[in-house]
């Protein structure tokens, strides 16, 4: 790979394209491009200093620090600073960043004016958030990153990440016939999000719980939405376009679009005494247990381990039911499917924590976006700095060209 991080690195172990069904592509040509594995799985397509996931070790990091350690000891603002500026803030940088980012939670008047029609559109929360952030990017005057220097790009990123909780909360309230609540710059990002959503400042425990969740979900390797954002950044587009594109990818159920399904399972179980029987029924039918399993982590998902503790600290029946259900799934799998050793993933306890913080179920994915916008922005800025377009190829497998164009019939 080149030092600019953008040469597509095709591993020598890549399987050649299957010829079945390939009628038109010249795969035999010595000049044919290499074929990437399905889903680009295992293929390195960029260099990054933002962070990484080591699935086999159950470890992920932001820059050079363990993300779990950051979540246990630092605020979202510290980690937001780390992701964008490449270092944790010192005390005076922290004070300055807290003040500057909090001030920028306030929405420009043009955005406030547009939100009621977006909220009345009948679209889902993620579509509404995309529309709201597209308007916010325009109102902030975001310019194509190709035309903007690094200082201004960073400034744009701080401003865009700052407005996400305000837009999510305002759209939610408008959709429920309530007036949006102005940000309070004396509060941290997590606490103010909950206040703007519910109308009441959260207690210390809930504010800290959500802060931990935001840190844990701010970035996670080269996932689908991050890659989407980087592809858009590679075109030189403005940061708003990158974030709105990434939101589209995040909205899919295979990525971030189904975090409430683990809670649906807890609803179905209802009583801890029923956990074993309900889980056994699902597993016997060959169904997937929501909130279990992960494509990258082989054993424990470190986000789930910490969120399980956060849920226990917050207390409540749900946390207890979740713990009993987790144990039931592990037991039933060991009995019925010893070949399938599944552990909880980030979604299992995230739903419990968010519910306990007073976040409605239909805003779980939008809340994920409140933090992930920081990771997307760091990646988009890193990509934009390379000034290289990501432009892979596809293998044509349709009917062989050039067939004669049929004579047009009728008018
Ligand atoms: C997250 C997930 C998509 C990762 O999957 P993966 O590691 O790529 O594995 P696959 O989807 O290829 O599944 C491999 C096998 O394990 C099974 N499996 C995977 N997760 C399972 C689960 N949660 N419950 C029961 N079986 C599961 C699959 O059914 C499949 O079985 P098969 O080979 O008999 O068809 C998968 O674990 C899943 O669907 N989990 C439930 C949904 C969820 O919690 N999503 C949030 C992810 S953060």
XYZ file of C-alpha atoms and ligand atoms in Angstrom:
459
model
C 0.000 0.000 0.000
C 1.165 3.505 -0.789
C 1.821 5.947 1.959
C -1.230 7.955 0.987
C -3.311 5.058 2.217
C -5.493 4.878 -0.814
C -4.050 2.266 -3.104
C -6.401 -0.695 -3.058
C -4.434 -3.506 -1.423
C -5.543 -6.806 -2.909
C -4.305 -9.703 -0.835
C -2.633 -12.506 -2.794
C -5.034 -15.004 -1.234
C -8.035 -13.420 -2.980
C -10.009 -16.080 -4.769
C -10.234 -15.555 -8.514
C -13.668 -14.782 -9.882
C -15.869 -17.775 -10.490
C -16.621 -18.108 -14.175
C -20.120 -19.456 -13.581
C -22.731 -17.051 -14.861
C -20.067 -14.759 -16.219
C -20.955 -14.421 -19.821
C -19.691 -10.985 -20.660
C -16.678 -10.177 -18.521
C -13.211 -10.789 -19.836
C -11.923 -12.356 -16.613
C -9.219 -14.258 -18.472
C -7.480 -11.088 -19.642
C -4.074 -10.575 -18.066
C -5.134 -6.935 -17.632
C -8.362 -7.791 -15.745
C -8.413 -6.186 -12.285
C -8.087 -8.415 -9.220
C -11.373 -9.569 -7.698
C -12.052 -8.599 -4.086
C -13.699 -11.122 -1.722
C -17.483 -10.860 -1.182
C -18.314 -7.892 1.030
C -14.621 -6.871 0.834
C -14.235 -9.107 3.909
C -10.662 -9.170 5.190
C -9.485 -6.743 2.514
C -7.467 -3.714 3.604
C -8.573 -0.683 1.572
C -7.040 2.249 3.468
C -4.536 3.274 6.118
C -5.978 4.936 9.193
C -4.753 6.417 12.451
C -8.298 6.823 13.832
C -8.560 3.372 15.435
C -9.061 -0.339 14.907
C -10.906 -3.457 16.075
C -9.024 -6.647 17.016
C -11.818 -9.186 16.945
C -9.804 -12.208 18.092
C -8.594 -10.307 21.166
C -11.960 -8.713 22.029
C -10.286 -5.313 21.874
C -10.843 -2.034 20.047
C -9.084 1.282 20.288
C -9.338 4.966 19.365
C -5.947 6.291 18.276
C -3.514 4.581 20.705
C -5.948 4.141 23.615
C -8.249 1.285 24.603
C -11.809 2.455 23.831
C -13.153 0.617 26.881
C -10.641 2.368 29.135
C -11.596 5.694 27.584
C -15.278 4.929 28.179
C -14.570 4.147 31.835
C -12.494 7.231 32.505
C -13.205 9.975 29.959
C -16.135 12.041 28.706
C -17.553 11.986 25.202
C -16.089 15.453 24.635
C -12.565 14.204 25.473
C -12.963 11.345 23.002
C -14.535 13.594 20.362
C -11.430 15.811 20.711
C -9.172 12.739 20.499
C -10.855 11.461 17.340
C -10.823 14.809 15.531
C -7.569 16.389 16.729
C -5.585 13.179 17.306
C -4.889 13.728 21.010
C -6.712 13.849 24.342
C -7.195 17.444 25.495
C -5.129 18.833 28.364
C -7.144 20.652 31.069
C -7.165 24.033 29.331
C -7.915 22.470 25.935
C -10.755 20.542 27.603
C -12.287 23.699 29.037
C -12.017 25.471 25.699
C -13.394 22.502 23.741
C -16.302 21.942 26.167
C -17.287 25.610 25.875
C -16.842 25.832 22.104
C -18.651 22.573 21.307
C -21.508 23.309 23.736
C -22.047 26.748 22.184
C -22.363 25.110 18.795
C -25.246 22.841 19.862
C -27.546 25.794 19.122
C -29.236 25.415 15.740
C -29.055 28.168 13.128
C -32.485 29.844 12.628
C -32.847 28.374 9.122
C -32.590 24.863 10.573
C -35.112 25.583 13.324
C -37.481 26.917 10.675
C -37.138 23.760 8.540
C -37.543 21.177 11.322
C -41.366 21.357 11.739
C -41.987 20.310 8.126
C -39.390 17.530 8.398
C -41.053 16.277 11.602
C -44.471 16.374 9.927
C -43.254 14.413 6.886
C -44.173 11.030 8.338
C -40.659 9.729 7.580
C -38.860 7.554 10.142
C -36.456 9.093 12.687
C -33.310 8.245 10.701
C -34.688 9.738 7.474
C -35.732 12.823 9.423
C -32.281 13.076 10.973
C -30.660 12.839 7.522
C -32.894 15.640 6.250
C -32.247 17.754 9.365
C -28.469 17.353 9.098
C -28.520 18.063 5.358
C -30.286 21.348 6.119
C -27.898 22.036 9.023
C -24.861 21.477 6.786
C -26.256 23.944 4.266
C -27.103 26.519 6.926
C -23.581 26.224 8.363
C -22.191 26.962 4.938
C -20.220 23.722 4.688
C -18.082 23.826 1.551
C -16.595 20.926 -0.456
C -13.696 19.570 1.569
C -11.536 19.716 -1.541
C -11.750 23.524 -1.314
C -11.299 23.846 2.459
C -8.069 23.794 4.478
C -7.540 21.488 7.463
C -8.329 24.138 10.079
C -11.709 24.875 8.513
C -12.469 21.176 8.011
C -11.903 20.554 11.724
C -14.082 23.518 12.581
C -16.852 22.193 10.323
C -16.566 18.793 11.994
C -16.915 20.242 15.508
C -19.986 22.210 14.399
C -21.662 19.298 12.674
C -21.137 16.772 15.488
C -22.359 19.407 17.972
C -25.804 19.844 16.408
C -26.720 16.143 16.120
C -28.309 15.778 19.602
C -30.167 19.055 19.154
C -31.604 17.948 15.802
C -32.569 14.448 17.074
C -34.264 15.859 20.177
C -36.036 18.716 18.357
C -37.425 16.427 15.640
C -38.612 13.940 18.257
C -40.395 16.625 20.273
C -41.950 18.269 17.215
C -43.205 14.873 16.050
C -44.914 14.473 19.411
C -46.517 17.918 19.393
C -43.974 19.428 21.786
C -41.809 22.513 21.328
C -38.053 21.950 20.857
C -35.885 22.788 23.868
C -32.887 25.110 23.498
C -29.485 23.641 24.374
C -27.960 24.438 27.765
C -24.256 25.076 27.292
C -23.563 24.510 30.995
C -24.262 20.782 30.503
C -22.137 18.121 28.855
C -23.139 16.628 25.518
C -24.788 13.475 26.942
C -26.669 15.241 29.736
C -27.928 18.003 27.456
C -29.133 15.482 24.869
C -31.266 13.766 27.520
C -32.546 17.135 28.783
C -33.466 18.328 25.277
C -35.239 15.019 24.652
C -37.179 14.596 27.885
C -37.457 18.172 29.152
C -35.764 17.279 32.447
C -32.051 17.358 33.275
C -30.944 13.761 33.942
C -29.511 12.645 37.258
C -25.769 12.090 37.483
C -26.028 8.314 37.025
C -28.053 8.533 33.801
C -25.885 11.298 32.350
C -22.756 9.261 33.042
C -24.347 6.060 31.680
C -25.206 7.738 28.381
C -21.782 9.397 28.264
C -20.201 5.925 28.560
C -22.433 4.612 25.780
C -21.504 7.562 23.527
C -17.778 6.971 24.060
C -18.146 3.230 23.406
C -19.958 3.779 20.104
C -18.027 6.785 18.738
C -16.055 4.636 16.297
C -15.567 0.967 15.443
C -13.122 0.220 12.664
C -13.946 0.187 8.992
C -17.637 -0.642 9.271
C -20.185 -0.073 6.467
C -21.225 3.479 7.410
C -17.633 4.610 8.007
C -16.598 3.226 4.635
C -19.607 4.940 3.009
C -18.629 8.271 4.577
C -15.042 7.844 3.388
C -16.138 7.065 -0.184
C -18.129 10.316 -0.211
C -15.228 12.220 1.379
C -12.946 10.875 -1.365
C -15.010 12.816 -3.929
C -14.100 16.076 -2.178
C -17.744 16.599 -1.099
C -18.614 18.600 2.018
C -18.677 16.943 5.437
C -22.486 17.151 5.628
C -22.761 14.946 2.541
C -20.392 12.392 4.139
C -22.409 12.262 7.356
C -25.772 12.051 5.587
C -24.479 9.200 3.390
C -23.105 7.388 6.430
C -26.474 7.789 8.168
C -28.136 6.024 5.246
C -25.777 3.067 5.667
C -26.260 3.030 9.443
C -30.050 2.886 9.044
C -29.935 -0.639 7.577
C -31.004 -3.493 9.899
C -27.735 -5.366 9.319
C -25.783 -2.377 10.633
C -27.355 -0.015 13.171
C -30.980 -0.107 12.112
C -32.310 -2.742 14.504
C -30.992 -2.054 17.994
C -34.395 -2.352 19.609
C -34.823 -6.011 18.642
C -32.935 -7.238 21.691
C -35.464 -5.378 23.861
C -38.273 -7.030 21.900
C -36.896 -10.384 23.079
C -36.906 -9.173 26.696
C -40.509 -8.015 26.186
C -41.440 -11.458 24.922
C -39.782 -13.144 27.916
C -41.395 -10.716 30.349
C -40.620 -12.682 33.491
C -37.138 -14.060 34.372
C -38.730 -17.450 35.077
C -39.728 -17.742 31.405
C -36.264 -16.916 29.977
C -35.006 -20.484 29.569
C -38.214 -21.721 27.879
C -38.534 -18.779 25.462
C -34.865 -18.905 24.490
C -35.052 -22.685 24.035
C -38.038 -22.298 21.698
C -36.193 -19.728 19.538
C -33.025 -21.792 19.361
C -34.905 -25.045 18.645
C -36.589 -23.284 15.700
C -33.152 -22.217 14.406
C -33.930 -18.523 14.908
C -31.345 -15.845 15.624
C -31.206 -14.498 19.142
C -31.071 -10.724 18.833
C -28.187 -9.039 20.606
C -25.988 -12.146 20.344
C -23.129 -12.896 17.947
C -20.776 -10.587 16.090
C -19.077 -10.664 12.704
C -15.692 -9.531 14.070
C -15.548 -10.533 17.746
C -14.935 -14.220 18.299
C -15.615 -14.134 22.052
C -16.874 -11.263 24.193
C -17.787 -7.939 22.565
C -15.930 -5.530 24.893
C -18.688 -2.926 24.461
C -21.239 -5.376 25.804
C -19.079 -6.261 28.807
C -18.892 -2.620 29.914
C -22.530 -1.830 29.051
C -23.617 -4.816 31.122
C -21.915 -3.203 34.138
C -23.476 0.160 33.294
C -26.927 -1.465 33.114
C -26.358 -3.166 36.488
C -25.269 0.123 38.063
C -28.440 1.815 36.800
C -30.445 -1.071 38.261
C -34.074 -1.916 37.574
C -36.041 -4.988 36.513
C -34.878 -4.800 32.906
C -31.213 -5.056 33.837
C -31.997 -8.096 35.990
C -34.089 -9.692 33.218
C -31.288 -9.033 30.727
C -28.734 -10.743 32.961
C -30.979 -13.791 33.452
C -31.665 -13.920 29.703
C -27.959 -13.709 28.868
C -27.247 -16.660 31.171
C -30.197 -18.596 29.704
C -28.942 -18.106 26.133
C -25.440 -19.293 27.053
C -26.866 -22.349 28.908
C -29.361 -23.319 26.213
C -26.755 -22.984 23.457
C -24.291 -25.112 25.431
C -26.988 -27.790 25.733
C -28.621 -27.655 22.288
C -25.902 -26.161 20.075
C -22.504 -26.722 21.692
C -20.962 -25.885 18.303
C -22.371 -22.352 18.525
C -20.733 -20.320 21.274
C -22.430 -16.920 20.994
C -21.922 -13.969 23.331
C -23.835 -10.733 23.747
C -22.997 -7.941 21.311
C -23.194 -4.164 21.857
C -26.930 -4.074 21.194
C -28.013 -6.404 23.984
C -27.236 -4.088 26.907
C -27.258 -0.826 24.903
C -31.034 -1.072 24.609
C -31.374 -1.683 28.344
C -29.149 1.313 29.140
C -30.839 3.668 26.683
C -34.315 2.682 27.866
C -33.281 3.303 31.493
C -31.972 6.742 30.438
C -35.436 7.603 29.073
C -34.613 7.340 25.368
C -37.567 6.083 23.302
C -36.962 2.842 21.410
C -37.417 4.450 17.993
C -34.509 6.812 18.735
C -31.924 4.125 19.542
C -30.289 4.291 16.100
C -30.374 8.108 16.053
C -28.691 8.079 19.462
C -26.017 5.814 18.031
C -25.525 8.497 15.349
C -25.065 11.196 18.040
C -21.709 9.618 18.877
C -20.787 7.893 15.629
C -20.829 11.254 13.801
C -17.547 11.962 15.608
C -15.940 8.794 14.226
C -17.353 9.372 10.737
C -16.001 12.933 10.767
C -12.513 11.834 11.845
C -12.457 9.274 9.042
C -13.864 11.701 6.465
C -11.201 14.286 7.328
C -8.473 11.655 7.127
C -9.794 10.546 3.729
C -10.176 14.112 2.404
C -6.555 14.861 3.331
C -5.381 12.200 0.843
C -7.144 14.001 -2.056
C -7.636 10.606 -3.711
C -10.874 9.310 -5.198
C -12.027 5.819 -4.137
C -13.105 4.267 -7.411
C -13.132 0.455 -7.562
C -14.489 -1.592 -10.451
C -17.273 -4.123 -10.851
C -17.126 -7.346 -12.806
C -19.691 -7.302 -15.588
C -21.599 -10.634 -15.632
C -24.537 -9.718 -17.932
C -25.158 -10.800 -21.557
C -22.080 -10.352 -23.748
C -21.779 -6.975 -25.470
C -22.079 -5.579 -28.090
C -25.504 -6.871 -29.019
C -27.226 -4.880 -31.780
C -29.755 -2.431 -30.342
C -33.220 -3.737 -31.371
C -35.111 -1.573 -33.864
C -37.518 0.627 -31.964
C -41.166 -0.314 -32.442
C -44.057 2.162 -32.376
C -43.691 5.822 -31.512
C -24.343 -10.072 14.149
C -24.408 -11.225 13.172
C -25.084 -10.758 11.862
C -22.977 -11.703 12.885
O -23.063 -12.838 12.144
P -21.804 -13.640 11.566
O -20.791 -13.819 12.621
O -21.381 -13.005 10.302
O -22.411 -15.061 11.341
P -23.503 -15.511 10.285
O -24.592 -14.519 10.128
O -22.778 -15.966 9.056
O -24.068 -16.812 11.040
C -23.321 -18.023 11.203
C -24.203 -19.065 11.846
O -24.441 -18.718 13.220
C -25.822 -18.534 13.460
N -26.016 -17.382 14.306
C -25.344 -16.208 14.236
N -25.820 -15.347 15.154
C -26.807 -16.009 15.796
C -27.676 -15.638 16.840
N -27.623 -14.430 17.377
N -28.555 -16.545 17.286
C -28.604 -17.783 16.754
N -27.808 -18.178 15.740
C -26.928 -17.301 15.279
C -26.443 -18.280 12.087
O -27.807 -18.643 12.051
C -25.583 -19.131 11.189
O -26.045 -20.447 11.270
P -26.052 -21.411 9.998
O -24.603 -21.554 9.631
O -26.682 -22.655 10.506
O -26.849 -20.724 8.934
C -25.213 -12.409 13.778
O -24.554 -12.900 14.915
C -26.641 -12.020 14.095
O -27.503 -12.034 13.210
N -26.936 -11.659 15.393
C -28.261 -11.295 15.773
C -28.579 -9.880 15.323
C -27.831 -8.836 16.139
O -27.716 -8.943 17.353
N -27.321 -7.838 15.444
C -26.555 -6.792 16.057
C -25.123 -6.880 15.677
S -24.100 -5.716 16.535
